Amino acid sequence: MKRGVGLLGLFLIPLVWGAVDLVSSLTASSQVLCPGENVGADGEERPGPMRPGDSRCSVLDGSHAVATRTYEQQRWVQSDARHEDAGNGVLLMAYGATGALLTWRYSRAVGA
């Protein structure tokens, strides 16, 4: 019985983790945020979220620029990341729920 409770707990961890990933992806802000330096259409560096027409977002690795993205590209990257987080959350929840259910059913059958 003790083994079943421990195993059940191990399946609840990915279930909760998946739920957190799913909820965070569904409630993420729709603002387009530049992870580095945001340069506006006027060529000036601009703080805060990107706006349509912003010409360049420098993606930094430490203090070195590794890529640049336009407003549309950064919006797509953030959208893709949210979709990936939602998919991973659903998979983790399904894995955890299936494992927890099978463990619970097995422990009931052995205990009966």
Coordinates of C-alpha atoms in Angstrom, one line a residue:
M1 CA 0.0 0.0 0.0
K2 CA 2.9 2.4 0.8
R3 CA 4.4 1.8 -2.6
G4 CA 1.2 2.7 -4.3
V5 CA 0.9 6.0 -2.4
G6 CA 4.5 6.9 -3.3
L7 CA 3.9 6.0 -7.0
L8 CA 0.7 7.9 -7.0
G9 CA 2.6 10.9 -5.7
L10 CA 5.1 10.6 -8.5
F11 CA 2.4 10.7 -11.1
L12 CA 0.7 13.7 -9.5
I13 CA 3.9 15.8 -10.0
P14 CA 3.7 15.8 -13.8
L15 CA -0.1 16.3 -13.6
V16 CA 0.3 19.5 -11.5
W17 CA 3.3 20.7 -13.6
G18 CA 1.3 20.2 -16.8
A19 CA -1.7 22.1 -15.3
V20 CA 0.6 25.0 -14.4
D21 CA 2.1 25.0 -17.9
L22 CA -1.3 24.9 -19.5
V23 CA -2.8 27.7 -17.4
S24 CA 0.3 29.9 -17.8
S25 CA 0.2 29.5 -21.6
L26 CA -3.5 30.3 -21.7
T27 CA -3.2 33.4 -19.5
A28 CA 0.0 34.8 -21.0
S29 CA 0.0 38.4 -22.0
S30 CA -0.6 39.2 -25.7
Q31 CA 1.9 42.0 -25.6
V32 CA 4.9 41.5 -27.9
L33 CA 8.0 41.8 -25.7
C34 CA 11.5 42.1 -27.1
P35 CA 14.0 40.0 -25.1
G36 CA 16.8 42.4 -25.9
E37 CA 17.0 45.9 -27.4
N38 CA 13.9 47.2 -29.1
V39 CA 14.4 49.7 -32.0
G40 CA 11.5 51.7 -33.2
A41 CA 10.6 52.7 -36.8
D42 CA 12.4 56.0 -36.1
G43 CA 15.7 54.1 -35.4
E44 CA 15.7 55.0 -31.7
E45 CA 15.9 52.4 -28.9
R46 CA 12.5 52.1 -27.1
P47 CA 11.7 50.6 -23.7
G48 CA 8.6 48.5 -23.1
P49 CA 6.6 46.2 -25.4
M50 CA 7.1 46.3 -29.1
R51 CA 4.6 48.1 -31.3
P52 CA 3.6 47.4 -34.9
G53 CA 6.1 49.1 -37.1
D54 CA 9.1 48.6 -34.7
S55 CA 11.9 47.7 -37.1
R56 CA 14.2 45.6 -35.0
C57 CA 14.4 43.6 -31.8
S58 CA 17.9 42.4 -31.0
V59 CA 17.8 39.0 -29.3
L60 CA 20.7 39.0 -26.8
D61 CA 22.7 36.1 -25.4
G62 CA 24.3 37.8 -22.4
S63 CA 25.5 41.1 -23.9
H64 CA 26.0 39.8 -27.5
A65 CA 23.2 40.1 -30.1
V66 CA 22.6 36.7 -31.6
A67 CA 19.6 37.5 -33.9
T68 CA 17.3 40.3 -34.9
R69 CA 13.5 40.1 -35.3
T70 CA 10.8 42.3 -36.6
Y71 CA 7.6 43.0 -34.7
E72 CA 5.8 40.2 -36.7
Q73 CA 8.6 37.7 -36.2
Q74 CA 8.7 38.3 -32.4
R75 CA 4.9 38.1 -32.2
W76 CA 5.1 34.7 -34.0
V77 CA 7.9 33.4 -31.8
Q78 CA 5.9 34.3 -28.6
S79 CA 2.7 32.7 -30.1
D80 CA 4.6 29.6 -31.0
A81 CA 6.1 29.4 -27.5
R82 CA 2.6 29.7 -25.9
H83 CA 1.3 26.9 -28.2
E84 CA 4.3 24.7 -27.3
D85 CA 3.8 25.3 -23.6
A86 CA 0.1 24.4 -23.9
G87 CA 0.8 21.2 -25.8
N88 CA 3.5 20.2 -23.3
G89 CA 1.0 20.9 -20.5
V90 CA -1.7 18.8 -22.0
L91 CA 0.8 15.9 -22.6
L92 CA 2.1 16.1 -19.0
M93 CA -1.4 16.2 -17.6
A94 CA -2.5 13.2 -19.7
Y95 CA 0.6 11.2 -18.6
G96 CA 0.1 12.1 -14.9
A97 CA -3.6 11.4 -14.9
T98 CA -3.2 8.1 -16.7
G99 CA -0.4 7.0 -14.4
A100 CA -2.3 8.1 -11.3
L101 CA -5.5 6.4 -12.4
L102 CA -3.7 3.1 -13.2
T103 CA -1.8 3.2 -9.9
W104 CA -5.0 3.9 -8.0
R105 CA -6.9 1.1 -9.7
Y106 CA -4.0 -1.4 -9.2
S107 CA -3.7 -0.5 -5.5
R108 CA -7.4 -1.0 -5.1
A109 CA -7.3 -4.4 -6.8
V110 CA -4.3 -5.6 -4.8
G111 CA -5.9 -4.3 -1.5
A112 CA -9.2 -6.0 -2.2

